[in-house]
PDB file of C-alpha atoms in Angstrom:
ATOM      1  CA  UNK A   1    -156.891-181.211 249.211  1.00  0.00           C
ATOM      2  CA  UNK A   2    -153.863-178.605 248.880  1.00  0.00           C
ATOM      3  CA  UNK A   3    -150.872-179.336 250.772  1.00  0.00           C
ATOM      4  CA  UNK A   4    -149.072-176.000 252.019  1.00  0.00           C
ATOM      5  CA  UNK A   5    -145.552-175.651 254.069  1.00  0.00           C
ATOM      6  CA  UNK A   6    -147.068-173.190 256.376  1.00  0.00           C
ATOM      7  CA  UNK A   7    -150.086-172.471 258.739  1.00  0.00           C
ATOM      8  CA  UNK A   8    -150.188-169.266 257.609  1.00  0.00           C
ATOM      9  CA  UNK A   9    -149.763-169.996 253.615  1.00  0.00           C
ATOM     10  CA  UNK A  10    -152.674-172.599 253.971  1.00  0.00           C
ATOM     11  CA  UNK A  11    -154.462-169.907 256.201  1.00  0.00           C
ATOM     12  CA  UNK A  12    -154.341-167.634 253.230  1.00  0.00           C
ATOM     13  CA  UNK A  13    -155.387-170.404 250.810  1.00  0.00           C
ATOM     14  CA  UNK A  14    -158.775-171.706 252.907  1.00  0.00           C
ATOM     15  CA  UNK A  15    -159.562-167.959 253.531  1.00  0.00           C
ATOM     16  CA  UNK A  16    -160.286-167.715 249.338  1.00  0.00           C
ATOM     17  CA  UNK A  17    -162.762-170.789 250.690  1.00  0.00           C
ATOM     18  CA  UNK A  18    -164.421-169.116 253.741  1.00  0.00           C
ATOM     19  CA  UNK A  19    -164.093-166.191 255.506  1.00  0.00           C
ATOM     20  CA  UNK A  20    -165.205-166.854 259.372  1.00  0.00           C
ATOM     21  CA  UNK A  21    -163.288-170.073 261.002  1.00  0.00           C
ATOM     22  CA  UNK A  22    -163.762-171.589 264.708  1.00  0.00           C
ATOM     23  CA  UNK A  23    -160.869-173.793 266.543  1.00  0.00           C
ATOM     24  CA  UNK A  24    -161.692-177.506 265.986  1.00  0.00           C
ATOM     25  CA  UNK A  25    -161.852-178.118 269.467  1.00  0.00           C
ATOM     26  CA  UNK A  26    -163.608-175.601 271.298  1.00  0.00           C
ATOM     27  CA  UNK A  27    -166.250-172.604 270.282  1.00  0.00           C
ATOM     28  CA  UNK A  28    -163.064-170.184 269.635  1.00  0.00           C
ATOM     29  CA  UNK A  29    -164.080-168.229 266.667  1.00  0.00           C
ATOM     30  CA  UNK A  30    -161.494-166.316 264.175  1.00  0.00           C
ATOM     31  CA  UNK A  31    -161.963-164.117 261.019  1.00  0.00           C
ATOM     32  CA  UNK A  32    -159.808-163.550 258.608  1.00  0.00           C
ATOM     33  CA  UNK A  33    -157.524-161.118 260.708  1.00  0.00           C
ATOM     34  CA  UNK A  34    -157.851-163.075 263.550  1.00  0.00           C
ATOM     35  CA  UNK A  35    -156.960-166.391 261.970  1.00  0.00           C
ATOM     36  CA  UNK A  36    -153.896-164.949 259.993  1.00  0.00           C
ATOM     37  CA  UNK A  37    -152.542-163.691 263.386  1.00  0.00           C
ATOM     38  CA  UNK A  38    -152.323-166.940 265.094  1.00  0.00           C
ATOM     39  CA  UNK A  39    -151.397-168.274 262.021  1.00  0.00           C
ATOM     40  CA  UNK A  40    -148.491-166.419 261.783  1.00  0.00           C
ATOM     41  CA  UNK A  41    -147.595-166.844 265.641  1.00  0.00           C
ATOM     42  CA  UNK A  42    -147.937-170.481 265.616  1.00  0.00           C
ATOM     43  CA  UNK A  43    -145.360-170.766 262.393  1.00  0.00           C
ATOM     44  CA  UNK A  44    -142.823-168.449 264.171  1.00  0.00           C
ATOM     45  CA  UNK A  45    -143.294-170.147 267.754  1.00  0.00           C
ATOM     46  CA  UNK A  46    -143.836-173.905 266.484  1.00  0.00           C
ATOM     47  CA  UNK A  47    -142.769-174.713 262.464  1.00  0.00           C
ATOM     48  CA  UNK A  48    -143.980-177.751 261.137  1.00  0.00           C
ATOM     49  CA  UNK A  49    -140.466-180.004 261.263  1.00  0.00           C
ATOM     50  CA  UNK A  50    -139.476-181.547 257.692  1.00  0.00           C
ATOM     51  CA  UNK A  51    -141.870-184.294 256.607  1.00  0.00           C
ATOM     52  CA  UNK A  52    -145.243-182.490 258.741  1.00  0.00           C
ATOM     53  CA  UNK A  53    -147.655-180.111 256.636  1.00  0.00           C
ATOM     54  CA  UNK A  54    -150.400-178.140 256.618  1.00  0.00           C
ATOM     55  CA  UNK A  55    -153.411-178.961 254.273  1.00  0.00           C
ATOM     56  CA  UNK A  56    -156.598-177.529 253.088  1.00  0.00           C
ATOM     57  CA  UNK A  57    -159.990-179.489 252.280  1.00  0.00           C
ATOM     58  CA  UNK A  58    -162.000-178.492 249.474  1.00  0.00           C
ATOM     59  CA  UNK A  59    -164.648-176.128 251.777  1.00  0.00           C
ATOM     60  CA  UNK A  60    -161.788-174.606 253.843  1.00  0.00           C
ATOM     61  CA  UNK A  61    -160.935-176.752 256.634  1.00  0.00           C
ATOM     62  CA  UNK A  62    -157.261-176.959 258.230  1.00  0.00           C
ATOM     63  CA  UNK A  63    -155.408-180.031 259.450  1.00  0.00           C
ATOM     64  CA  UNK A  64    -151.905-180.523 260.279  1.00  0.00           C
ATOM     65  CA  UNK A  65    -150.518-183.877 258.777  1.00  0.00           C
ATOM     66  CA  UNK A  66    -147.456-185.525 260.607  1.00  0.00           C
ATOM     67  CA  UNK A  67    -145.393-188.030 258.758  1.00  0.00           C
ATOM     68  CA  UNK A  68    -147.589-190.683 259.364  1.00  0.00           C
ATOM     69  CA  UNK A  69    -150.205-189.672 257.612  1.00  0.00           C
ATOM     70  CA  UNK A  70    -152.922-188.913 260.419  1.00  0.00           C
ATOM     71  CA  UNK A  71    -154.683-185.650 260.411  1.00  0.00           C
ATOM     72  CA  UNK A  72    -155.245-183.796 263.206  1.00  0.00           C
ATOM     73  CA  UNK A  73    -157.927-181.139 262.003  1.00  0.00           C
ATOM     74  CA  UNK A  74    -157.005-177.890 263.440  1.00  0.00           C
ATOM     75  CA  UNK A  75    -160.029-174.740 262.456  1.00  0.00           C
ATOM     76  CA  UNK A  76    -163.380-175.406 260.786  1.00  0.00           C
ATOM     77  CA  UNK A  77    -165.745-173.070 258.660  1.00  0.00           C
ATOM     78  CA  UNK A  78    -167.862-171.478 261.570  1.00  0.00           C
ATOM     79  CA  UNK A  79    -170.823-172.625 259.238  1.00  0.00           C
ATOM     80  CA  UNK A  80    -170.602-175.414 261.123  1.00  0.00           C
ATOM     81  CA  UNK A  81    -170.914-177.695 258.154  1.00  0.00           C
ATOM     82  CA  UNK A  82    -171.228-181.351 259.448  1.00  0.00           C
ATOM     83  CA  UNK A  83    -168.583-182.873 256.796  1.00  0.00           C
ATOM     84  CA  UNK A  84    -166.644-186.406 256.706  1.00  0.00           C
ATOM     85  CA  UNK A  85    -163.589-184.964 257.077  1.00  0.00           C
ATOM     86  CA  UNK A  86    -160.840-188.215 256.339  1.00  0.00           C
ATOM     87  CA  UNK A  87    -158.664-189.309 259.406  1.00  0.00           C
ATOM     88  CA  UNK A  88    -155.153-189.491 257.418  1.00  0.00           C
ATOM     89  CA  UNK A  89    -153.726-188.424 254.340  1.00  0.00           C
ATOM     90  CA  UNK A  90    -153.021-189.651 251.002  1.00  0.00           C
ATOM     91  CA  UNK A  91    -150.900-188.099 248.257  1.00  0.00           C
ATOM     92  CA  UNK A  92    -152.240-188.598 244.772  1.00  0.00           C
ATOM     93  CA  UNK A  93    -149.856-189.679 242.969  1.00  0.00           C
ATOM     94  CA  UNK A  94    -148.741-186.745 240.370  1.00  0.00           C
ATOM     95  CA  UNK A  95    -148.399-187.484 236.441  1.00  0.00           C
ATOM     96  CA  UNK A  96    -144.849-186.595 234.830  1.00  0.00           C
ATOM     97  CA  UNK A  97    -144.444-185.717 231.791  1.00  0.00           C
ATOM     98  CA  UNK A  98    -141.224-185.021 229.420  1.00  0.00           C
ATOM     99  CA  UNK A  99    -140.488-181.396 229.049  1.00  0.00           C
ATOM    100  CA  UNK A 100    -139.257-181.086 225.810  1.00  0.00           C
ATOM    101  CA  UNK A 101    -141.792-182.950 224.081  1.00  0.00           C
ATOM    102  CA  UNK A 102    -144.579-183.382 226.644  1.00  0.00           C
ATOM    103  CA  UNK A 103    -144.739-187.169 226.823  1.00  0.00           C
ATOM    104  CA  UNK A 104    -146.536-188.937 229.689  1.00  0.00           C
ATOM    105  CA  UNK A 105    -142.746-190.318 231.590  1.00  0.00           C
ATOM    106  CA  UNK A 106    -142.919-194.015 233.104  1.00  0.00           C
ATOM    107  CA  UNK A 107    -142.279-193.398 236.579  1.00  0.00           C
ATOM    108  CA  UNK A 108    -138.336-193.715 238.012  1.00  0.00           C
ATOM    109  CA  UNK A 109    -137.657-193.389 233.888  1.00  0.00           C
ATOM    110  CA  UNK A 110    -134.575-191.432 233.389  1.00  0.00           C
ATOM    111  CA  UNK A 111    -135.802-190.627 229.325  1.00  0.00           C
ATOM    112  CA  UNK A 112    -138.116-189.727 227.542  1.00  0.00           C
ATOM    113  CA  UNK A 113    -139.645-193.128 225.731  1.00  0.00           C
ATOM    114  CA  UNK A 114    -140.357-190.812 222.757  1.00  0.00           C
ATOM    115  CA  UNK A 115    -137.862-188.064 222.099  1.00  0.00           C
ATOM    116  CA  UNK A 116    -135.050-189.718 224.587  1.00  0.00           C
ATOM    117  CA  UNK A 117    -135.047-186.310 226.912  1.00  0.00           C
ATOM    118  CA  UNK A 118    -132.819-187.425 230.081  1.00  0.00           C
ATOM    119  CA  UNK A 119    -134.994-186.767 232.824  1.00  0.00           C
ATOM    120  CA  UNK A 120    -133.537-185.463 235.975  1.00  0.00           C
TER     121      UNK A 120
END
């Protein structure tokens, strides 16, 4: 799943997924004008606050993660595709590596175990 600051950036992103969406919780459909239009509105009218985000499931469905974790899934491909969509998020944790040399870094390392980079 992408992560994305915005409803509108992750509108932009599931649109390269699918290009017809309906509101999760009623038969309101949107295309791709439609969607980025209410996408826009809701970021100038509502922001997420620091610590919520947006994110994007593989086929194109939106949620809107608050800092706990729980997803609350907000526009679905108006396929209708009957998916499993998960009930809370989970970062994966992201690989770090030294970049001078490309090393794989030990996490909360502050050098490089092979060329002795300071990591910052």
């Amino acid at each position: 799943m992408e992560r994305f600051d915005s409803l509108l950036k992750a509108a932009e992103f599931a649109l390269t997924r699918c290009g017809s969406f309906r509101f999760a919780s009623s038969s309101e459909k949107y295309d791709k004008r439609g969607l980025l239009a209410i996408a826009k509105a809701s970021d100038e009218e509502n922001p997420a606050d620091e610590g919520s985000f947006y994110i994007v499931s593989p086929e194109g469905e939106i949620g809107f993660c608050q800092d706990d974790g729980d997803i609350d899934w907000l526009f679905l491909p108006e396929s209708g595709r009957a998916l499993d969509l998960p009930l809370s998020f989970k970062a994966e944790p992201q690989a770090k590596f030294c970049p001078k040399c490309g090393n794989s870094l030990i996490s909360g390392g502050r050098f490089c175990g092979k060329c002795g980079n300071r990591i910052l």
